[in-house]
mmCIF file of C-alpha atoms in Angstrom:
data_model
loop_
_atom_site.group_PDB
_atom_site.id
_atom_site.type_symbol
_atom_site.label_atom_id
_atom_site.label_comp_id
_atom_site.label_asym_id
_atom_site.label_seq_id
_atom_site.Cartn_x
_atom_site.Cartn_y
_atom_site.Cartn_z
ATOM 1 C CA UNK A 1 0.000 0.000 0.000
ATOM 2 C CA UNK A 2 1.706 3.395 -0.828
ATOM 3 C CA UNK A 3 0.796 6.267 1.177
ATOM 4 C CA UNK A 4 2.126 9.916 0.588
ATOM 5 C CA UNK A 5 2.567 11.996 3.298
ATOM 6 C CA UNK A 6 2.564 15.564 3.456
ATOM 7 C CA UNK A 7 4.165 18.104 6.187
ATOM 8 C CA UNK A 8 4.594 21.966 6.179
ATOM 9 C CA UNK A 9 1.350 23.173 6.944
ATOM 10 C CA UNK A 10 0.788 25.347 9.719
ATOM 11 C CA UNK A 11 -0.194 28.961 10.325
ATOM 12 C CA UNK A 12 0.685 31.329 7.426
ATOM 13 C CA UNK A 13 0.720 35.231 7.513
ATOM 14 C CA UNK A 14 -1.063 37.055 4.690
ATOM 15 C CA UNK A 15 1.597 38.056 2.250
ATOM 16 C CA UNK A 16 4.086 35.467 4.289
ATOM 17 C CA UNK A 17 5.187 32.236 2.518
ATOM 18 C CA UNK A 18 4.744 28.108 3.414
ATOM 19 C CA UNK A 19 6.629 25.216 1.780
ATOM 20 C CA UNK A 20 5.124 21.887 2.109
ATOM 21 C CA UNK A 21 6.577 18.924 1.290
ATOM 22 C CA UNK A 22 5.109 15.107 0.025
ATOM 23 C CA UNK A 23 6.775 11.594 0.499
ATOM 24 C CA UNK A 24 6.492 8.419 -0.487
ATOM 25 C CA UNK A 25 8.424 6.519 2.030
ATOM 26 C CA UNK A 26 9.351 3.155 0.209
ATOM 27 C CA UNK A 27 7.632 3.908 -3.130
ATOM 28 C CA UNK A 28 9.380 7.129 -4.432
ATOM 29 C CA UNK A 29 8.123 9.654 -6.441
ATOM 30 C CA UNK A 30 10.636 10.558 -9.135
ATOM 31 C CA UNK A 31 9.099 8.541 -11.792
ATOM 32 C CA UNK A 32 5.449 9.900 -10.945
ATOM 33 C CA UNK A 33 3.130 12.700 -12.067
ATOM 34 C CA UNK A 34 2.608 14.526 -9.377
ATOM 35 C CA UNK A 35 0.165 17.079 -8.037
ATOM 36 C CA UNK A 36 -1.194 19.089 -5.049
ATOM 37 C CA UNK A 37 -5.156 19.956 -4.324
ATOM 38 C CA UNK A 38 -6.623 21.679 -1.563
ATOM 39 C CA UNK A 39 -10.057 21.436 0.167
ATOM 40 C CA UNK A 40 -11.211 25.046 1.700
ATOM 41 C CA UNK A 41 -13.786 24.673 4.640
ATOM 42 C CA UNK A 42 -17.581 24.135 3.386
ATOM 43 C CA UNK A 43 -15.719 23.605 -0.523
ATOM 44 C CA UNK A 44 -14.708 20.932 -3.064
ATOM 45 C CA UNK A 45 -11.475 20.124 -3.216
ATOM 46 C CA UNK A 46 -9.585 21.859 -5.973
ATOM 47 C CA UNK A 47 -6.444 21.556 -7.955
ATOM 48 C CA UNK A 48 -3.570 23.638 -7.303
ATOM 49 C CA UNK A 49 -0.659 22.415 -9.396
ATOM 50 C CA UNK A 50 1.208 19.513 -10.322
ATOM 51 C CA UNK A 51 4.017 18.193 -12.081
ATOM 52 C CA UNK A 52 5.392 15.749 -14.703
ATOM 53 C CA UNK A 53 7.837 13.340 -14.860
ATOM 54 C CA UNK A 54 9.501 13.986 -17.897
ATOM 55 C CA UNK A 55 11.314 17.239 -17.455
ATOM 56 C CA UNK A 56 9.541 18.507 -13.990
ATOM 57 C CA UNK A 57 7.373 21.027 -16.311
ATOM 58 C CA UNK A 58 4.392 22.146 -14.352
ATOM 59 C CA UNK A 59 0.616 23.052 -14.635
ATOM 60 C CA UNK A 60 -0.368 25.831 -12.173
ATOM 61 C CA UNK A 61 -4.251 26.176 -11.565
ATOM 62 C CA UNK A 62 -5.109 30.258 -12.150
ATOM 63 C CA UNK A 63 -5.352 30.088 -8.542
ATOM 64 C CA UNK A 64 -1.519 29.170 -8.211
ATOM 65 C CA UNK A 65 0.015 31.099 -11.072
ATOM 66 C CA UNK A 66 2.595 33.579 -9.956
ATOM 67 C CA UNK A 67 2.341 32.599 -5.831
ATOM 68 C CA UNK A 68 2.877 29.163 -5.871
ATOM 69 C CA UNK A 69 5.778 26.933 -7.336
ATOM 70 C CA UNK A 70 6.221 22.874 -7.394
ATOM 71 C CA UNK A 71 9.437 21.297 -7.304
ATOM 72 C CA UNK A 72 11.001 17.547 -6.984
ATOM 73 C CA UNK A 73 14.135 17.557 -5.227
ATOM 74 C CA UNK A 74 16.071 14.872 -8.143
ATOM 75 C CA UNK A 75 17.515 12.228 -5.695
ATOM 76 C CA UNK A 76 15.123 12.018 -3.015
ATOM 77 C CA UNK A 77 12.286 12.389 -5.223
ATOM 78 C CA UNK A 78 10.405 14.459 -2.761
ATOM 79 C CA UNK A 79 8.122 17.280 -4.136
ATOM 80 C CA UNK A 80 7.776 20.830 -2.486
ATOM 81 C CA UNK A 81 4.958 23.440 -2.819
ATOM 82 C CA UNK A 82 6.460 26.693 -2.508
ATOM 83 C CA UNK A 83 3.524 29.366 -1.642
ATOM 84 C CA UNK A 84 4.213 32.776 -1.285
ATOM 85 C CA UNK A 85 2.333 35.469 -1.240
ATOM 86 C CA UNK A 86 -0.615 33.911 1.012
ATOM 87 C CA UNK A 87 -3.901 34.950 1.063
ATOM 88 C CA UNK A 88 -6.900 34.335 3.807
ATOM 89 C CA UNK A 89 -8.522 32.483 1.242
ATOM 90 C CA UNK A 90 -5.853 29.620 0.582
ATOM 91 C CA UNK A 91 -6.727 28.342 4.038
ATOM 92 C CA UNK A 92 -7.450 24.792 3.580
ATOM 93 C CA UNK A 93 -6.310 21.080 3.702
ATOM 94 C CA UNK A 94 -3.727 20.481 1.218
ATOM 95 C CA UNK A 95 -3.333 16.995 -0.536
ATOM 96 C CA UNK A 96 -0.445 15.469 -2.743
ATOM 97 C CA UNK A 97 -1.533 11.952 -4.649
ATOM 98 C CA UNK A 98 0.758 10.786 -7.165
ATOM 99 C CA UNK A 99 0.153 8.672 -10.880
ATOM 100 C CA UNK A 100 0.844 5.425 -11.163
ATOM 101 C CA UNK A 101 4.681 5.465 -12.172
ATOM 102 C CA UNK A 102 5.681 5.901 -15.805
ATOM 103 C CA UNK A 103 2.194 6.849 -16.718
ATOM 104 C CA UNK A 104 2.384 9.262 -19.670
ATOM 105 C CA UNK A 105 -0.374 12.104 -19.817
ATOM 106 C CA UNK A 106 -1.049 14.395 -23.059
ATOM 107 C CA UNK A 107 0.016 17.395 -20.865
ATOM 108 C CA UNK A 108 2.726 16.044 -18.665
ATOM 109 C CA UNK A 109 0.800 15.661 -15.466
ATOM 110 C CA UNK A 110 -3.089 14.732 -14.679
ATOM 111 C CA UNK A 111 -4.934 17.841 -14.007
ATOM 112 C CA UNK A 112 -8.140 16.026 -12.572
ATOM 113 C CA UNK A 113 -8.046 13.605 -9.275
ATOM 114 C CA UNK A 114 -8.968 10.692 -11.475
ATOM 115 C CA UNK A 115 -5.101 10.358 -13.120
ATOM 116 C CA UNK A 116 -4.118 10.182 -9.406
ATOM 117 C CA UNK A 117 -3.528 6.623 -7.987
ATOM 118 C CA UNK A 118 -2.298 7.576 -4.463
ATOM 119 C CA UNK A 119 -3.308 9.974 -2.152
ATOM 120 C CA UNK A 120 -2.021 11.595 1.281
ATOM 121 C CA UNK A 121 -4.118 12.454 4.058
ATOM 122 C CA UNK A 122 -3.406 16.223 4.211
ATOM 123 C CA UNK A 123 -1.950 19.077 5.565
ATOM 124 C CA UNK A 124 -3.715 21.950 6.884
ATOM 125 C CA UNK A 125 -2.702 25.237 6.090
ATOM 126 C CA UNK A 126 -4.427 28.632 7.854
ATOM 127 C CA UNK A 127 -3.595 31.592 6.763
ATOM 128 C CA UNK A 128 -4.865 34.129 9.449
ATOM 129 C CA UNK A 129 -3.529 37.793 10.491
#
């Protein structure tokens, strides 16, 4: 059974910055799509970003683009949300899942939950003055 696990959630300051970071301890995720979504209180959950595992290229939700950055650290294989620039209204519980490996997608990585074979349980991340 793979699980991902996600860490570095927390309290964020509007305008401050949070990097989280998602795991697959004994799987690996270098040779996996992966992306993040996020579930706001009383919401669906959403897509934020992801990334392939081709050349790392990335699709940002509009929601993401210009505040938010993914990364996979090339040894480890661990993947890193960078968010800066944090609004009130990215308070939520933030999810990685990852493809199956070596699953090829038309644009690099999945951008709807159904391309996603594993899941983490979340991170919560509150961004409050």
């Amino acid at each position: 059974q793979v699980q991902l696990v996600e860490s570095g959630g927390g309290l964020g300051q509007p305008g401050g910055s949070l990097r989280l970071s998602c795991t697959a301890p004994g799987f690996g995720l270098r040779n996996s799509a992966v992306g993040w979504f996020r579930q706001a209180p009383g919401k669906e959950r959403e897509r934020v970003t992801c990334i392939n595992d081709m050349d790392d290229n990335s699709i940002p939700a509009e929601s993401a683009k210009g505040r938010f950055a993914i990364s996979r650290d090339g040894v480890t294989g661990t993947v890193f949300l960078q968010m800066d620039s944090l609004k009130p209204e990215d308070t939520g519980v933030y999810y990685c899942a990852a493809a199956a490996p070596e699953t090829h997608f038309v644009y690099g990585c999945p951008t709807y939950e159904a391309g996603y074979k594993y899941w983490g349980q979340g991170t919560q991340v509150t961004v409050s003055s």
